Amino acid sequence: MATDTVQILSAVAFPSQTSRDSPHSALRSTPLTQNILDVCHRHRLIGRLARELEAAQTASAEIVTAAREQQRNIESRAKEHIREVVRVQEHLHAMGHRSALLKGPSAHLVSGSSIPLRHFGDMDLLVLGTARADASSVIEPLGQLGYELIPEWPCGIHEAGHFVRGDSAVSYRMDGEGLKQDAFMLDVHHGFPFWGFPDVPPVDLTSPGRIDIDPQGLGQRTDRCLVDYAALAEEVRCIETPFGDVTALSPEATALISCGNVFKDCLKPHWLVQSCVLLGEVAEIVDLVGLPGFRSDRFAKLAVAWSATDAIAFVTEVYESLVGDAPDVLRRSASGTAHCLTVWNRDHHPVILRTTKQLNSIENRIERFLTMRDYVAELGENVVTAASTFGPGSVITLGSEGARAFTHRRRGRTLETEISLAWGTDALVMKMTILNQDAEGSECVLLNFGDPALEIYRPEDGSSPRVRNRAPSGAPVAEQVTANWRSGGDGTSILQVAIGWDVLPSRSDGEVSFICGLQDLVADDHSRNVSVFAPVRVVRTSEQ
């Protein structure tokens, strides 16, 4: 049974549908609070909420005014956003660089809607002639428009580069490391990736001890297909706007890429407690496939060619869990679904746990009510006690047969680490003695508390370790995390790290839960990466 909040979101996202849980009844009977308004904003549903306010008879005048004010801001920003897309594309095309708009306002423009129903963040342009982390061909023409490449922002497998242009017309704030200013954000893509469910057997979490995931390393890449400009050429469309023409994609290609984006955003991140299905994006997909003249046969053909059937299956599952039978065009092109939980993301072969039991329901992906403690308990937590100094009760060994741990693509190699924990006054202190004798690359440690989700890389030159917060906030943690890496005896390496309590919001009642992992990174062939991780719950001893 969906929660009241999820029911209201469903009513806003899919107003013309009949839900199993009668969300429209919930919309009329449940007071619309500021919290509901905030959740609608996060799910990019403000425009749809403003359109449905007449049904929400319990909304106060204050909430109605706030929603309509937000919608006016969305419409104002959308005009500036689309005007900027036109400006960038016209300049690139004049300089000989063909491009197509992906995501963002694409669905709004393709559908011919006169009013944008959600806010847009950055601009995503697929540009011919670029490659991963290589946008060199467009640095000069974009620079002529005032855009600057930000090289320190890492590129995903589909991204060529991230650009920014300061402008007060559109507010887009990046928190954490990097730029902090009002700006136009432009992501240049060389393709778009379609992900699939991992083709490995599900694991039984009731089995004790270590569980090996894809132990022979035979599973195929999770990113099934990278669709480039050439593959999209037949789907390119020119759309007239009040500011000039925008080069976008057909409704069928736009709907498929939207399905792929929804699925990618839920399957790809390794932070366990923050994955989120944005219902505004799902609603756009439903709008697109319902357009007059939508070519169902073309959609189905492209879905197979682009390996998008798993993405469609996921979107279909979201819709049917909330509303009922999905549109035929989605159900006919969908494959089967699987219960998956992404623990650690790497190119092509992320660590994804496929389980017999669903650990991350659609409702949780929408509303986010599970915590790291919940996930750690479900995975079979290792409970350790921690005093103010390291002691025998605070030690576990990751990768051994006895302790609860998971390995990924081990292929007979040994990857073990002994972990000791201490509950200090100002910080949680951990010492990892890495016993790995089969390393082929460099070592990286994961300490995922939900937020922060820390990656600590072992330096090759003896310099200070690189510490990266991979949580959604991306908030800088350098001042609160102290990490030292040194060589031990008998070929071991030792990492000691102290994490200040100020950045550990998951701590409560003298306990803290997190995912601890170790990865052997093979830089030139990520298919040979080996990972081990374990769910850990640390309990402060009574001496504290």
PDB file of N, CA and C in Angstrom, residues 373-414:
ATOM      1  N   ARG A 373      20.914   2.264   8.088  1.00  0.00           N
ATOM      2  CA  ARG A 373      20.781   1.201   9.091  1.00  0.00           C
ATOM      3  C   ARG A 373      19.849   0.098   8.591  1.00  0.00           C
ATOM      4  N   ASP A 374      18.764   0.478   7.891  1.00  0.00           N
ATOM      5  CA  ASP A 374      17.840  -0.522   7.348  1.00  0.00           C
ATOM      6  C   ASP A 374      18.539  -1.412   6.326  1.00  0.00           C
ATOM      7  N   TYR A 375      19.291  -0.813   5.416  1.00  0.00           N
ATOM      8  CA  TYR A 375      19.969  -1.594   4.385  1.00  0.00           C
ATOM      9  C   TYR A 375      21.018  -2.522   4.990  1.00  0.00           C
ATOM     10  N   VAL A 376      21.781  -1.990   5.917  1.00  0.00           N
ATOM     11  CA  VAL A 376      22.833  -2.792   6.548  1.00  0.00           C
ATOM     12  C   VAL A 376      22.224  -4.002   7.248  1.00  0.00           C
ATOM     13  N   ALA A 377      21.111  -3.806   7.930  1.00  0.00           N
ATOM     14  CA  ALA A 377      20.446  -4.920   8.612  1.00  0.00           C
ATOM     15  C   ALA A 377      19.949  -5.954   7.599  1.00  0.00           C
ATOM     16  N   GLU A 378      19.358  -5.511   6.495  1.00  0.00           N
ATOM     17  CA  GLU A 378      18.848  -6.431   5.481  1.00  0.00           C
ATOM     18  C   GLU A 378      19.968  -7.247   4.836  1.00  0.00           C
ATOM     19  N   LEU A 379      21.131  -6.647   4.681  1.00  0.00           N
ATOM     20  CA  LEU A 379      22.234  -7.338   4.018  1.00  0.00           C
ATOM     21  C   LEU A 379      22.938  -8.325   4.934  1.00  0.00           C
ATOM     22  N   GLY A 380      22.633  -8.302   6.234  1.00  0.00           N
ATOM     23  CA  GLY A 380      23.258  -9.243   7.169  1.00  0.00           C
ATOM     24  C   GLY A 380      24.431  -8.621   7.884  1.00  0.00           C
ATOM     25  N   GLU A 381      24.157  -7.657   8.727  1.00  0.00           N
ATOM     26  CA  GLU A 381      25.176  -6.800   9.321  1.00  0.00           C
ATOM     27  C   GLU A 381      26.202  -7.558  10.152  1.00  0.00           C
ATOM     28  N   ASN A 382      27.425  -7.047  10.102  1.00  0.00           N
ATOM     29  CA  ASN A 382      28.484  -7.441  11.031  1.00  0.00           C
ATOM     30  C   ASN A 382      28.454  -6.441  12.189  1.00  0.00           C
ATOM     31  N   VAL A 383      28.136  -6.900  13.375  1.00  0.00           N
ATOM     32  CA  VAL A 383      28.054  -6.011  14.534  1.00  0.00           C
ATOM     33  C   VAL A 383      29.385  -6.051  15.276  1.00  0.00           C
ATOM     34  N   VAL A 384      30.007  -4.884  15.431  1.00  0.00           N
ATOM     35  CA  VAL A 384      31.267  -4.794  16.152  1.00  0.00           C
ATOM     36  C   VAL A 384      31.140  -3.735  17.232  1.00  0.00           C
ATOM     37  N   THR A 385      31.848  -3.935  18.317  1.00  0.00           N
ATOM     38  CA  THR A 385      31.871  -2.938  19.392  1.00  0.00           C
ATOM     39  C   THR A 385      33.113  -2.081  19.250  1.00  0.00           C
ATOM     40  N   ALA A 386      33.002  -0.852  19.672  1.00  0.00           N
ATOM     41  CA  ALA A 386      34.131   0.061  19.547  1.00  0.00           C
ATOM     42  C   ALA A 386      34.294   0.862  20.825  1.00  0.00           C
ATOM     43  N   ALA A 387      35.478   0.809  21.390  1.00  0.00           N
ATOM     44  CA  ALA A 387      35.833   1.625  22.548  1.00  0.00           C
ATOM     45  C   ALA A 387      36.611   2.849  22.059  1.00  0.00           C
ATOM     46  N   SER A 388      37.197   3.581  22.978  1.00  0.00           N
ATOM     47  CA  SER A 388      37.938   4.784  22.598  1.00  0.00           C
ATOM     48  C   SER A 388      39.260   4.450  21.927  1.00  0.00           C
ATOM     49  N   THR A 389      39.722   3.208  22.094  1.00  0.00           N
ATOM     50  CA  THR A 389      40.937   2.753  21.424  1.00  0.00           C
ATOM     51  C   THR A 389      40.643   1.419  20.743  1.00  0.00           C
ATOM     52  N   PHE A 390      41.500   1.024  19.826  1.00  0.00           N
ATOM     53  CA  PHE A 390      41.313  -0.240  19.129  1.00  0.00           C
ATOM     54  C   PHE A 390      41.393  -1.400  20.112  1.00  0.00           C
ATOM     55  N   GLY A 391      40.474  -2.345  19.970  1.00  0.00           N
ATOM     56  CA  GLY A 391      40.466  -3.509  20.830  1.00  0.00           C
ATOM     57  C   GLY A 391      40.054  -4.740  20.053  1.00  0.00           C
ATOM     58  N   PRO A 392      40.189  -5.922  20.643  1.00  0.00           N
ATOM     59  CA  PRO A 392      39.873  -7.167  19.914  1.00  0.00           C
ATOM     60  C   PRO A 392      38.422  -7.276  19.486  1.00  0.00           C
ATOM     61  N   GLY A 393      37.507  -6.681  20.230  1.00  0.00           N
ATOM     62  CA  GLY A 393      36.093  -6.788  19.870  1.00  0.00           C
ATOM     63  C   GLY A 393      35.702  -5.933  18.692  1.00  0.00           C
ATOM     64  N   SER A 394      36.627  -5.070  18.244  1.00  0.00           N
ATOM     65  CA  SER A 394      36.293  -4.134  17.166  1.00  0.00           C
ATOM     66  C   SER A 394      36.814  -4.603  15.818  1.00  0.00           C
ATOM     67  N   VAL A 395      37.234  -5.858  15.706  1.00  0.00           N
ATOM     68  CA  VAL A 395      37.920  -6.339  14.499  1.00  0.00           C
ATOM     69  C   VAL A 395      37.002  -7.257  13.696  1.00  0.00           C
ATOM     70  N   ILE A 396      36.926  -7.021  12.384  1.00  0.00           N
ATOM     71  CA  ILE A 396      36.298  -7.958  11.452  1.00  0.00           C
ATOM     72  C   ILE A 396      37.226  -8.105  10.250  1.00  0.00           C
ATOM     73  N   THR A 397      37.070  -9.200   9.534  1.00  0.00           N
ATOM     74  CA  THR A 397      37.889  -9.448   8.346  1.00  0.00           C
ATOM     75  C   THR A 397      36.991  -9.551   7.122  1.00  0.00           C
ATOM     76  N   LEU A 398      37.084  -8.585   6.228  1.00  0.00           N
ATOM     77  CA  LEU A 398      36.312  -8.603   4.996  1.00  0.00           C
ATOM     78  C   LEU A 398      36.917  -9.598   4.023  1.00  0.00           C
ATOM     79  N   GLY A 399      36.055 -10.407   3.418  1.00  0.00           N
ATOM     80  CA  GLY A 399      36.515 -11.339   2.403  1.00  0.00           C
ATOM     81  C   GLY A 399      36.790 -12.719   2.918  1.00  0.00           C
ATOM     82  N   SER A 400      36.829 -12.911   4.241  1.00  0.00           N
ATOM     83  CA  SER A 400      37.043 -14.243   4.796  1.00  0.00           C
ATOM     84  C   SER A 400      35.751 -15.045   4.694  1.00  0.00           C
ATOM     85  N   GLU A 401      35.838 -16.333   4.893  1.00  0.00           N
ATOM     86  CA  GLU A 401      34.666 -17.193   4.759  1.00  0.00           C
ATOM     87  C   GLU A 401      33.637 -16.939   5.865  1.00  0.00           C
ATOM     88  N   GLY A 402      34.096 -16.529   7.056  1.00  0.00           N
ATOM     89  CA  GLY A 402      33.187 -16.451   8.192  1.00  0.00           C
ATOM     90  C   GLY A 402      32.349 -15.204   8.259  1.00  0.00           C
ATOM     91  N   ALA A 403      32.961 -14.037   8.039  1.00  0.00           N
ATOM     92  CA  ALA A 403      32.240 -12.777   8.194  1.00  0.00           C
ATOM     93  C   ALA A 403      31.283 -12.556   7.031  1.00  0.00           C
ATOM     94  N   ARG A 404      30.205 -11.833   7.293  1.00  0.00           N
ATOM     95  CA  ARG A 404      29.279 -11.478   6.214  1.00  0.00           C
ATOM     96  C   ARG A 404      29.961 -10.470   5.298  1.00  0.00           C
ATOM     97  N   ALA A 405      30.132 -10.843   4.073  1.00  0.00           N
ATOM     98  CA  ALA A 405      30.742  -9.964   3.078  1.00  0.00           C
ATOM     99  C   ALA A 405      30.278 -10.406   1.703  1.00  0.00           C
ATOM    100  N   PHE A 406      30.483  -9.550   0.737  1.00  0.00           N
ATOM    101  CA  PHE A 406      30.144  -9.839  -0.646  1.00  0.00           C
ATOM    102  C   PHE A 406      31.369  -9.550  -1.507  1.00  0.00           C
ATOM    103  N   THR A 407      31.697 -10.458  -2.397  1.00  0.00           N
ATOM    104  CA  THR A 407      32.752 -10.186  -3.374  1.00  0.00           C
ATOM    105  C   THR A 407      32.107 -10.021  -4.746  1.00  0.00           C
ATOM    106  N   HIS A 408      32.824  -9.342  -5.624  1.00  0.00           N
ATOM    107  CA  HIS A 408      32.302  -9.097  -6.976  1.00  0.00           C
ATOM    108  C   HIS A 408      33.403  -9.360  -7.994  1.00  0.00           C
ATOM    109  N   ARG A 409      33.122 -10.295  -8.925  1.00  0.00           N
ATOM    110  CA  ARG A 409      34.038 -10.646 -10.016  1.00  0.00           C
ATOM    111  C   ARG A 409      35.403 -11.053  -9.481  1.00  0.00           C
ATOM    112  N   ARG A 410      35.406 -11.960  -8.496  1.00  0.00           N
ATOM    113  CA  ARG A 410      36.648 -12.324  -7.789  1.00  0.00           C
ATOM    114  C   ARG A 410      37.593 -13.136  -8.659  1.00  0.00           C
ATOM    115  N   ARG A 411      37.037 -14.064  -9.461  1.00  0.00           N
ATOM    116  CA  ARG A 411      37.834 -14.892 -10.377  1.00  0.00           C
ATOM    117  C   ARG A 411      39.024 -15.557  -9.682  1.00  0.00           C
ATOM    118  N   GLY A 412      38.782 -16.077  -8.491  1.00  0.00           N
ATOM    119  CA  GLY A 412      39.808 -16.840  -7.782  1.00  0.00           C
ATOM    120  C   GLY A 412      40.847 -16.013  -7.067  1.00  0.00           C
ATOM    121  N   ARG A 413      40.773 -14.709  -7.164  1.00  0.00           N
ATOM    122  CA  ARG A 413      41.775 -13.865  -6.515  1.00  0.00           C
ATOM    123  C   ARG A 413      41.395 -13.608  -5.058  1.00  0.00           C
ATOM    124  N   THR A 414      42.385 -13.355  -4.239  1.00  0.00           N
ATOM    125  CA  THR A 414      42.176 -13.088  -2.820  1.00  0.00           C
ATOM    126  C   THR A 414      42.154 -11.585  -2.585  1.00  0.00           C
TER     127      THR A 414
END
